[in-house]
Coordinates of C-alpha atoms and ligand atoms in Angstrom, one line a residue:
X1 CA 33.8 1.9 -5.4
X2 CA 32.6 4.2 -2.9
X3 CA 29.1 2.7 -2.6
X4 CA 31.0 -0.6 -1.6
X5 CA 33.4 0.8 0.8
X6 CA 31.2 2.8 3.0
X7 CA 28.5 0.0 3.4
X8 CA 31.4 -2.2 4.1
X9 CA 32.0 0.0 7.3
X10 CA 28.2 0.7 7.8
X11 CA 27.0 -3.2 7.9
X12 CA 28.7 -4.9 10.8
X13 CA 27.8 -2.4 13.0
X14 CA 24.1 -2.3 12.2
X15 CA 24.0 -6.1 12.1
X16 CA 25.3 -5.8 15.5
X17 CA 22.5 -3.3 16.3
X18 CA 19.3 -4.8 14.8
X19 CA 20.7 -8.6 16.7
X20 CA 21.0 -6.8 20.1
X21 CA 17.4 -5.4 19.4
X22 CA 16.2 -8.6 19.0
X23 CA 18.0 -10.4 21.4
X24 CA 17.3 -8.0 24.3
X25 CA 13.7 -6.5 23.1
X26 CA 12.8 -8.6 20.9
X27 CA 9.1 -9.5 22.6
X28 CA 8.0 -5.4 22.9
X29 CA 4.8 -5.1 21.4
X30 CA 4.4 -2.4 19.3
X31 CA 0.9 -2.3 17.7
X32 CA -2.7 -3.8 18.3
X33 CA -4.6 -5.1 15.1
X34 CA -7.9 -4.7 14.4
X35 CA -10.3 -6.2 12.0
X36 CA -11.2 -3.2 10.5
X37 CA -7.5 -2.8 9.8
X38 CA -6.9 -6.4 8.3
X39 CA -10.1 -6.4 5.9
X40 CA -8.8 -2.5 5.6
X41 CA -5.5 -2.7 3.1
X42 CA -3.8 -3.5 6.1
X43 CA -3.4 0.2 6.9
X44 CA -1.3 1.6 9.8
X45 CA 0.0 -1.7 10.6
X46 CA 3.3 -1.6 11.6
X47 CA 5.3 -4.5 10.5
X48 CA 8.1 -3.6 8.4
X49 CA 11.3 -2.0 8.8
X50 CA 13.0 0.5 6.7
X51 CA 15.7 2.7 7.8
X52 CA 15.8 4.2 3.8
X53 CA 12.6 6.9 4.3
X54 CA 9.8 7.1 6.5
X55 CA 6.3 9.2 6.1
X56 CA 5.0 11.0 8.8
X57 CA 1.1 11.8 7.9
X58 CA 1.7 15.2 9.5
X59 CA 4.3 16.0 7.9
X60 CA 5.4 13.9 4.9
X61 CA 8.4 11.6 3.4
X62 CA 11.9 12.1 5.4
X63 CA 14.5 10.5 3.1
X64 CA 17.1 9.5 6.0
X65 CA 16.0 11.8 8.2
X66 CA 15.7 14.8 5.5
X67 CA 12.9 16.7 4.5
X68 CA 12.1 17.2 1.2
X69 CA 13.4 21.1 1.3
X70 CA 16.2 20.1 3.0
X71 CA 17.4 17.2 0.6
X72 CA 17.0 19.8 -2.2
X73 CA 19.1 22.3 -0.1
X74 CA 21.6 19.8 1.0
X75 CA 22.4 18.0 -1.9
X76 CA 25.2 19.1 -4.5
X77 CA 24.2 20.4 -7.4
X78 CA 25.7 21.3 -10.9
X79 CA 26.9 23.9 -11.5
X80 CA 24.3 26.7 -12.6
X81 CA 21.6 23.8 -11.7
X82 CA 18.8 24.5 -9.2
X83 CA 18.5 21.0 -8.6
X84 CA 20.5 18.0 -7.2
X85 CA 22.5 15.3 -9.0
X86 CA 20.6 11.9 -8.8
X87 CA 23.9 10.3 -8.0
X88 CA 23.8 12.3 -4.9
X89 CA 20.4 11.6 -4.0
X90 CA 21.2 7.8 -4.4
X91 CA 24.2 7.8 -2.3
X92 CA 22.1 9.4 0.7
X93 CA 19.6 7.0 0.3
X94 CA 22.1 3.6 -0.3
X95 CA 25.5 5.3 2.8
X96 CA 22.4 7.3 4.8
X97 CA 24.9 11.2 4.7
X98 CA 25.1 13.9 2.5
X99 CA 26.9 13.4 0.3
X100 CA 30.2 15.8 -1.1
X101 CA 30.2 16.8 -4.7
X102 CA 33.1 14.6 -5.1
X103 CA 31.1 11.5 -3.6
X104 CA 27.7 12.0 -5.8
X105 CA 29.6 12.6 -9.0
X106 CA 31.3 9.2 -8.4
X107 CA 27.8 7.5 -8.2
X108 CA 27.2 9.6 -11.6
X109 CA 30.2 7.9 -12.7
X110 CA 29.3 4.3 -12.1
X111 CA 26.4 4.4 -13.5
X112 CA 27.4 5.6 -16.5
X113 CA 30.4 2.4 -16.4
X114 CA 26.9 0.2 -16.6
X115 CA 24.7 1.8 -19.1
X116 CA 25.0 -0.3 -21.8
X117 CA 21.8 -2.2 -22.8
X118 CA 22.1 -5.8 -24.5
X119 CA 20.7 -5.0 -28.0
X120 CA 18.0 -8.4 -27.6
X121 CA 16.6 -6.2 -24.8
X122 CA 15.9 -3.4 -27.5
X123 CA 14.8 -5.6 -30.4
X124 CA 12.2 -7.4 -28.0
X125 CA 11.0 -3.7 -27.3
X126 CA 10.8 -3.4 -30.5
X127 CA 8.9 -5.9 -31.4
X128 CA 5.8 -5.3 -29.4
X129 CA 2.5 -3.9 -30.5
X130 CA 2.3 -0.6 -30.6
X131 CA -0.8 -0.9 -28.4
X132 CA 1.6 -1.8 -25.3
X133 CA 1.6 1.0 -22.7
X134 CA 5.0 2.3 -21.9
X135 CA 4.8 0.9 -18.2
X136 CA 4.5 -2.8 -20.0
X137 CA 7.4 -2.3 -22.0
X138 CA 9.2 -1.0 -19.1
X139 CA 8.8 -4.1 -16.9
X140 CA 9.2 -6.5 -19.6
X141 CA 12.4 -4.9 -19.7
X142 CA 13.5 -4.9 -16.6
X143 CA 13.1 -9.1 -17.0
X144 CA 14.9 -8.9 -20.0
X145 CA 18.3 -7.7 -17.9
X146 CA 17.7 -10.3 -15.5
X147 CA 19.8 -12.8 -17.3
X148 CA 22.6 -10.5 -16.5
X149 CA 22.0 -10.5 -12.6
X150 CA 24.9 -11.0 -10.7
X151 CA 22.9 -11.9 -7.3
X152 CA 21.5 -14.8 -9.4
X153 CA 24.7 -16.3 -10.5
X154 CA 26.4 -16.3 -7.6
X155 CA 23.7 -18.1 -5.8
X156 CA 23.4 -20.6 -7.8
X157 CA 27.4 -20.9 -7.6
X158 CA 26.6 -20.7 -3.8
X159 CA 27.2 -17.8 -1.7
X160 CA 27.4 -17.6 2.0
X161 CA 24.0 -15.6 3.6
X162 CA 25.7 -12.3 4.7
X163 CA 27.4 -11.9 1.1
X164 CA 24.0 -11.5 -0.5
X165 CA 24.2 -7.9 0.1
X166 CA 27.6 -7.4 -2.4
X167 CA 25.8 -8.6 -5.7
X168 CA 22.8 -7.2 -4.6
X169 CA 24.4 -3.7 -4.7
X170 CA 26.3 -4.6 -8.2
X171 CA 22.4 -5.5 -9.4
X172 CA 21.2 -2.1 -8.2
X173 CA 24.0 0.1 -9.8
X174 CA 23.7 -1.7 -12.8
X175 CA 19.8 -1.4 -12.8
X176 CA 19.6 2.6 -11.5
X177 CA 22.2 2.7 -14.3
X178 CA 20.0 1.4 -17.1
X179 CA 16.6 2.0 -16.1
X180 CA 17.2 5.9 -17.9
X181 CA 18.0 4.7 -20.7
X182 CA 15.9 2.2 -21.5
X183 CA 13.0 4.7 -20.5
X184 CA 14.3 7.3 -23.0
X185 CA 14.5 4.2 -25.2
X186 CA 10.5 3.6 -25.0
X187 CA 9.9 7.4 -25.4
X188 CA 12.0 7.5 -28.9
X189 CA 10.5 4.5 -30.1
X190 CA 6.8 5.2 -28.9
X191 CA 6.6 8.9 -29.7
X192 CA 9.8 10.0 -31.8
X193 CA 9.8 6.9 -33.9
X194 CA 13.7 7.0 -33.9
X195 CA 16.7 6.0 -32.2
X196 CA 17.7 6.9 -28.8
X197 CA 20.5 9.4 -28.5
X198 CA 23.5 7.8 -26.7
X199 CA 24.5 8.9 -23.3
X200 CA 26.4 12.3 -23.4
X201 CA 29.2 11.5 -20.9
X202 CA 29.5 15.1 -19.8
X203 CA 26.2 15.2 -18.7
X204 CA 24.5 14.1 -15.2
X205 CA 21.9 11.5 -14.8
X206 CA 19.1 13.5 -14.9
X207 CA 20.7 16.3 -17.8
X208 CA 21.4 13.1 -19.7
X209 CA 17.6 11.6 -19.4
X210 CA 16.5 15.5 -20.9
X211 CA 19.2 15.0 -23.5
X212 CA 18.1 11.1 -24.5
X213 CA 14.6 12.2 -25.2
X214 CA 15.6 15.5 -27.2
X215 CA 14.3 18.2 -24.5
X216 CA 17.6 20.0 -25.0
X217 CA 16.1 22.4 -22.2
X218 CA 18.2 23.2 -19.1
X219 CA 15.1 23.9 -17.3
X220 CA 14.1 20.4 -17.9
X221 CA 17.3 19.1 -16.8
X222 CA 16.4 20.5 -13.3
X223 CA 12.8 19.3 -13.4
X224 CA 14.4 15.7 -14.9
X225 CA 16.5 15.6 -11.3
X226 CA 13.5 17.0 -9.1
X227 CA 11.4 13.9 -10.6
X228 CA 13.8 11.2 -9.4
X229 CA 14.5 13.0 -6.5
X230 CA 11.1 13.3 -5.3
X231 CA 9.5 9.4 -6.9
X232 CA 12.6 7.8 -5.3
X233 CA 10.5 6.4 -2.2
X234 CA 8.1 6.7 0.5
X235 CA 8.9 4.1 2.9
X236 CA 8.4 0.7 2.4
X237 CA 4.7 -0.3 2.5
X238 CA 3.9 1.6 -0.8
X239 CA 2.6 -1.4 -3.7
X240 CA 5.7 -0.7 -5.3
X241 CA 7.9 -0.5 -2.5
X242 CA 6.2 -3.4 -0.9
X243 CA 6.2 -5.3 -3.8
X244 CA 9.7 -5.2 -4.5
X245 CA 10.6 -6.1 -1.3
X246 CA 7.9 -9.0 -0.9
X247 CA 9.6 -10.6 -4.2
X248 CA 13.4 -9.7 -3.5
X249 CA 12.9 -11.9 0.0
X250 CA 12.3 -15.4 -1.7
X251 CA 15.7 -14.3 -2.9
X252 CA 14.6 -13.2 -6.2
X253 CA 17.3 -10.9 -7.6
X254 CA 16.7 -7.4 -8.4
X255 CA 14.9 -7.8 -11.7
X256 CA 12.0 -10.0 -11.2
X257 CA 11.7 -8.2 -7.9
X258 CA 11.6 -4.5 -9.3
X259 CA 9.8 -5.5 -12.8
X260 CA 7.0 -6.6 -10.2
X261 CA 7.2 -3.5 -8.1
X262 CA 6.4 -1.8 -11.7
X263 CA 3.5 -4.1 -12.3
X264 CA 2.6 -2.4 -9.0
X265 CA 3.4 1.3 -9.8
X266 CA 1.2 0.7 -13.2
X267 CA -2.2 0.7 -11.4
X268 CA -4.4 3.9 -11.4
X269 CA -4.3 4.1 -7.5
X270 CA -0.6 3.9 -7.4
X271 CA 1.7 5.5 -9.7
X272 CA -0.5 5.5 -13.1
X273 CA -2.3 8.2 -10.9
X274 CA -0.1 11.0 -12.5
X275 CA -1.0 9.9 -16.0
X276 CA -4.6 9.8 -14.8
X277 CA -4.1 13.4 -13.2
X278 CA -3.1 15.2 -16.3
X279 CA -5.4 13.6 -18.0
X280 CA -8.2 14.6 -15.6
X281 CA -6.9 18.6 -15.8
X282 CA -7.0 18.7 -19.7
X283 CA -10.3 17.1 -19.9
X284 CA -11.6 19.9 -17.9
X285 CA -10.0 22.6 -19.8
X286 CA -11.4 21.0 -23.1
X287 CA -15.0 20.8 -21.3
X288 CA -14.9 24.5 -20.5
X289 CA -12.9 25.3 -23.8
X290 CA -10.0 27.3 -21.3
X291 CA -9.9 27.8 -17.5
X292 CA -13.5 26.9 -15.7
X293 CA -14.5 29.4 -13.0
X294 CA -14.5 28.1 -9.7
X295 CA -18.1 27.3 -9.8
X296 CA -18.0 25.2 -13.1
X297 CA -15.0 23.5 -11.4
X298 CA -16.9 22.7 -8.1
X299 CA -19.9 21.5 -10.0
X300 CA -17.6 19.4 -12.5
X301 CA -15.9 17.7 -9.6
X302 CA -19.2 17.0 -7.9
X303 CA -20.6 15.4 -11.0
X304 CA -17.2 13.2 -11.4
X305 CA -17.8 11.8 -8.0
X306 CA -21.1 11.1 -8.2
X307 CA -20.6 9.1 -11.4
X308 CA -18.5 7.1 -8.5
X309 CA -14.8 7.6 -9.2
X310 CA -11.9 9.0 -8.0
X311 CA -10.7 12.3 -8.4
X312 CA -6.5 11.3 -9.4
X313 CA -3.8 12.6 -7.5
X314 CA -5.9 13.6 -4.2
X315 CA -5.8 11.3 -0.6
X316 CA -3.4 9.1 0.5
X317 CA -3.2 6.1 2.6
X318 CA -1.0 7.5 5.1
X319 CA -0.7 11.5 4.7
X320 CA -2.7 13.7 5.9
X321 CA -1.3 17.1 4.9
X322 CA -0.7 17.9 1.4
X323 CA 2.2 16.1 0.7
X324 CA 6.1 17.9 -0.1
X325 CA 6.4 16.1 -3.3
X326 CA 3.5 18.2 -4.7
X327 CA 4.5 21.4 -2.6
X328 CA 8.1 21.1 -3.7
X329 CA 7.1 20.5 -7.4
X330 CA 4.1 23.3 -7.1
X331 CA 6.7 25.8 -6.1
X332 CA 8.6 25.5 -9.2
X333 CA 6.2 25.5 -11.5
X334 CA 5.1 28.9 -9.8
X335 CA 8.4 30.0 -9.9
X336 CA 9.0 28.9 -13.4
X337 CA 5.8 29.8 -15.4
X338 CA 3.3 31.0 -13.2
X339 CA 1.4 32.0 -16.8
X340 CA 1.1 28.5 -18.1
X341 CA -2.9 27.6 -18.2
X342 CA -2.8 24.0 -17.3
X343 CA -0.6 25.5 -14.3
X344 CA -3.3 28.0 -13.5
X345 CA -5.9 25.1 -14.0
X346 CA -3.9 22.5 -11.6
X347 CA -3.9 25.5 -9.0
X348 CA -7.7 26.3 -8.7
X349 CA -8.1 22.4 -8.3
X350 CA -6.1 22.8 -5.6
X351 CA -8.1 24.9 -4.0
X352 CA -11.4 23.7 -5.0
X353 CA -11.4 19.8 -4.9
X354 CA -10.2 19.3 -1.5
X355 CA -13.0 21.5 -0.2
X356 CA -15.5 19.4 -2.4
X357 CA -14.0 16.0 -1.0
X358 CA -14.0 17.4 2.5
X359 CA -18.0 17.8 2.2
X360 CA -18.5 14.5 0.7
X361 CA -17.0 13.5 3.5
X362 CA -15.3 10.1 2.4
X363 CA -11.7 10.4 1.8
X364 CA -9.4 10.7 5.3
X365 CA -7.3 13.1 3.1
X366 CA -8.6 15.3 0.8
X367 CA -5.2 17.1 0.1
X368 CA -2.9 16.6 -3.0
X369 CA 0.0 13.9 -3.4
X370 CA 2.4 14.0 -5.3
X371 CA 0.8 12.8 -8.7
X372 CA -1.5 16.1 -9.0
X373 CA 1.3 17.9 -10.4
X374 CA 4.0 16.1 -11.7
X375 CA 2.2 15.7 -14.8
X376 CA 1.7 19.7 -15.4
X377 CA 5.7 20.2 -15.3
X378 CA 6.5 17.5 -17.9
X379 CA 3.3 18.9 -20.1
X380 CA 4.6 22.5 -19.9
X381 CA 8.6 21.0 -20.8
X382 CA 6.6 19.4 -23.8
X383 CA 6.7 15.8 -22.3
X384 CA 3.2 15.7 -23.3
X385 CA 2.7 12.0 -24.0
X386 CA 1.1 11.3 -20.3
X387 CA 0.8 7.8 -20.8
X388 CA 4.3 7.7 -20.3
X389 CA 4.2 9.8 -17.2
X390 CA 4.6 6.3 -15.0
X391 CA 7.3 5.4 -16.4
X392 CA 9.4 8.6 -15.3
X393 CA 7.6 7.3 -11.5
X394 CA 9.0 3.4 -12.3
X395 CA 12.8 5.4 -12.9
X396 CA 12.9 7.7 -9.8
X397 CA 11.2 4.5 -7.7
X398 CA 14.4 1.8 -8.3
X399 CA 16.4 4.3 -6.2
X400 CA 14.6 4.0 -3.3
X401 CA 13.7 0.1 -3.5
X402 CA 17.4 -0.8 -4.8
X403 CA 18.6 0.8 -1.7
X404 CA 15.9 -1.0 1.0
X405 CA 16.8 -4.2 -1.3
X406 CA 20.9 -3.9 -0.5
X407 CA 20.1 -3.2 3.4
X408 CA 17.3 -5.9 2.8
X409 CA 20.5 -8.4 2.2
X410 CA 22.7 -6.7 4.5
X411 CA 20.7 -7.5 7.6
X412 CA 20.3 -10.9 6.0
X413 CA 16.0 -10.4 6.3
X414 CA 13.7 -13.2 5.7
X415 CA 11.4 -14.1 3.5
X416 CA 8.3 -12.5 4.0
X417 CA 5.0 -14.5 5.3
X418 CA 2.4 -12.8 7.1
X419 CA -0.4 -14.7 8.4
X420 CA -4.0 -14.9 7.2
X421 CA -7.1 -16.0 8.7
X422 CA -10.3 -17.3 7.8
X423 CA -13.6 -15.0 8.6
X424 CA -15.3 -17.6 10.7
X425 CA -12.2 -17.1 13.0
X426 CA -12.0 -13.1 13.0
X427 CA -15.9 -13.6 14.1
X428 CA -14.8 -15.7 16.8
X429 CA -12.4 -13.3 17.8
X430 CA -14.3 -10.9 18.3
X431 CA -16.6 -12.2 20.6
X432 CA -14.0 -12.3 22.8
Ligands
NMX1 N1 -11.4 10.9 -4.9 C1 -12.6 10.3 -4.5 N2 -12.7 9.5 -3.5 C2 -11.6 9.2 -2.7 C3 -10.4 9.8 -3.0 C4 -10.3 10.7 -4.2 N3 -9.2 11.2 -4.5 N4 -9.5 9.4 -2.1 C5 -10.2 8.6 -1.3 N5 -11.5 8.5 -1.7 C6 -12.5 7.6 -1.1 C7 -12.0 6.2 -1.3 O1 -12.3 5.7 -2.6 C8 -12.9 5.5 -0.2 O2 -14.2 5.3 -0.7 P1 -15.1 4.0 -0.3 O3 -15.3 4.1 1.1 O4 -16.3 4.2 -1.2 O5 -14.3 2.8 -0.7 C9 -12.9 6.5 0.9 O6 -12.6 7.8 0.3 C10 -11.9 6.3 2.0 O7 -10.6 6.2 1.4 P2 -9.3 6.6 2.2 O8 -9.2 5.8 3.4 O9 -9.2 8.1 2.4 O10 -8.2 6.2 1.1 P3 -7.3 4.9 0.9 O11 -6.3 4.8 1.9 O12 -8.3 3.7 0.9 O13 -6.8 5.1 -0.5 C11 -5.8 6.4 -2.3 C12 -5.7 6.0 -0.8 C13 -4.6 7.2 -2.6 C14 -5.8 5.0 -3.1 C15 -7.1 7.2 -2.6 O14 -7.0 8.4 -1.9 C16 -7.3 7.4 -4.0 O15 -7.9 6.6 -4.7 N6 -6.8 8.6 -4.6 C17 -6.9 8.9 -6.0 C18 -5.9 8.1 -6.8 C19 -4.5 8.6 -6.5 O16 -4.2 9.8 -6.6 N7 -3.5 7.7 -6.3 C20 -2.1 8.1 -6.1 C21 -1.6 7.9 -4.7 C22 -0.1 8.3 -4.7 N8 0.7 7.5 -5.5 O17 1.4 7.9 -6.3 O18 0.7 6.2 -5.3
MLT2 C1 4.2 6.6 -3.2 O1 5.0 7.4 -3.4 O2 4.5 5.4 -3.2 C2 2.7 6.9 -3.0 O3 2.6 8.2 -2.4 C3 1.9 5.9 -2.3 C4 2.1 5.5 -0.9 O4 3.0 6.0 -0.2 O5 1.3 4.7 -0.4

């Protein structure tokens, strides 16, 4: 398999790297820690290592090095497709190259080897209230595969340390493998109130997630692939990033690590954001009755944040430009139907709501992430069940935390324990 075989390769060396690192520099200091910054979120601290993406505030996400244009020009696509294959976008992030067409459709082949779902996994969906939100389902079924983790059989058998990372991978391609279809799954049963179509084996990953939830739309094939493209990470401190990894290094397997990471991802400053963004736009339009002008708009967003909340889908903990997810996903929507009215809606909030946060003079970044738009594509594709927005995050995130979690093993890392402190000492400490 040709995930397999090129970490295979890839591992010694780096093992070799990251020990010499230590050995040699191990005692350079690279950060001072203030108490603003540990009663802060912990912000800016720099204490984990991921060589899988990193976010420059300046500029944005680099997955391996690439910008976001550049891992949409980069990438193979199908053909007639504007954007990427999935599987292609998975094999940069797990091997760390570009991948050739050859190489990404093999990843789209594996997964579709694994996509079966045990049928109790289904019934137990089924059998919840219908009150559950799709982003409980989704965890609860991430659990449910976890009888079937290979990482937690064979360390039970027992398993030497630097072996971790082989069923760690066979964990992640079965769980990237799944993960569509059991959210196309929760769609048909929540909204369609019928059985999921099966997985078209001609089809890619993302084609084949627009197919499962009957948008038979080759534009929303393309938007399908720009989602998981774009959700699949942002470094590693991210809740559901973090999360993940925090729980994968007590040696959890893959699925109580990642249903965790999607407990994460459900919370309205995190990934439920984008639910909360669309949400936010089409109770505006129904306030106005259509389009506000900018004034109405202004005054409107004024009024929201003196009520004391947040406006969803603007700031971020570490950008500070308005970050390439939203630009990249912007752009099409521009391109694509530059008419639409929630489109038009989504762009004057653009324009007036980080002017209105920069006078109240609070958040350190009043520009757009990525959840102030990914909500108007699906809505426009007729995806317009935005409670399940989160759930189309939860899908694109496992690519990017399944891939830290196989180097996670590779390089044999730890289990995570930072240290606390009590106030009485941090007052000491500072009168130092
Ligand atoms: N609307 C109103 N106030 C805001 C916003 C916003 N969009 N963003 C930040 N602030 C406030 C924030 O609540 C805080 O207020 P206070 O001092 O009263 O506690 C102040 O500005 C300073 O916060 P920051 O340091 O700028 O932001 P922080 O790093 O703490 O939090 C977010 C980052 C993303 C949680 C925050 O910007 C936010 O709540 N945004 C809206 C929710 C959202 O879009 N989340 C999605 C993030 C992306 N994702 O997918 O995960
Ligand atoms: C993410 O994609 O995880 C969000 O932008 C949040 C973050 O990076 O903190």
């Amino acid at each position: 398999m040709i995930l397999l075989d090129k970490l295979s390769v890839q591992i010694p060396t780096w093992r070799e790297r990251v020990k010499i690192l230590i050995k040699e520099r191990g005692d350079t200091v690279i950060d001072h820690v203030t108490i603003e910054q540990v009663y802060g979120g912990m912000r800016d601290i720099k204490s984990l290592v991921s060589d899988i993406s990193y976010v420059d505030p300046a500029e944005g996400i680099r997955l391996r090095g690439y910008s976001i244009p550049e891992v949409l020009k980069l990438l193979p696509k199908p053909i007639g497709a504007e954007m990427p294959y999935v599987g292609g976008l998975y094999y940069l992030l797990v091997v760390g190259e570009i991948p050739t067409e050859t190489q990404a459709l093999e990843v789209e082949e594996e997964w579709k080897t694994r996509s079966e779902i045990p049928q109790n996994i289904l019934d137990c969906l089924v059998s919840n209230s219908p009150q559950s939100h799709p982003m409980t389902l989704l965890s609860q079924a991430v659990l449910g595969l976890q009888p079937g983790s290979q990482f937690s059989r064979r360390y039970h058998e027992g398993m030497k340390k630097d072996e971790q990372w082989l069923p760690m991978l066979e964990d992640s391609l079965d769980l990237t493998a799944k993960l569509p279809i059991l959210a196309a799954f929760i769609y048909n049963m929540k909204y369609r109130s019928g059985a999921t179509p099966g997985v078209d084996p001609n089809l890619d990953m993302g084609a084949n997630f627009a197919h499962m939830i009957g948008v038979d739309d080759k534009a929303y094939e393309d938007v399908s692939r720009l989602y998981f493209i774009l959700h699949s990470d942002h470094e590693l401190g991210n809740v559901s990033a973090h999360v993940t990894h925090l729980v994968a290094s007590s040696l959890s397997d893959i699925y109580f690590a990642f249903s965790a990471g999607l407990n994460g991802l459900a919370g309205p400053l995190h990934g439920l954001a984008n639910q909360e963004c669309l949400g936010w736009l089409l109770n505006v339009h129904k306030e106005f009755n259509n389009v506000p002008t900018k004034e109405q708009l202004r005054q409107y967003t004024w009024d929201w944040l003196n009520s004391g909340r947040v406006i969803p889908g603007y700031g971020h903990a570490v950008l500070r430009v308005p970050d390439p997810r939203f630009t990249a996903q912007f752009e099409y929507a521009q391109k694509h139907f530059p008419e639409d009215e929630i489109l038009r809606l989504a762009a004057m909030v653009y324009d007036i709501v980080p002017q209105v946060l920069r006078e109240q003079g609070k958040a350190k970044n009043p520009a757009p992430n990525v959840d102030a738009i990914s909500g108007t594509l699906q809505y426009h594709y007729g995806v317009r069940e935005f409670d399940f927005y989160t759930v189309l995050f939860g899908v694109g995130r496992a690519l990017g935390v399944t891939a830290n979690a196989i180097w996670a093993r590779a390089l044999c890392q730890p289990i995570e324990r930072p240290k606390s402190l009590t106030t009485q000492m941090l007052e000491e400490f500072s009168k130092k």
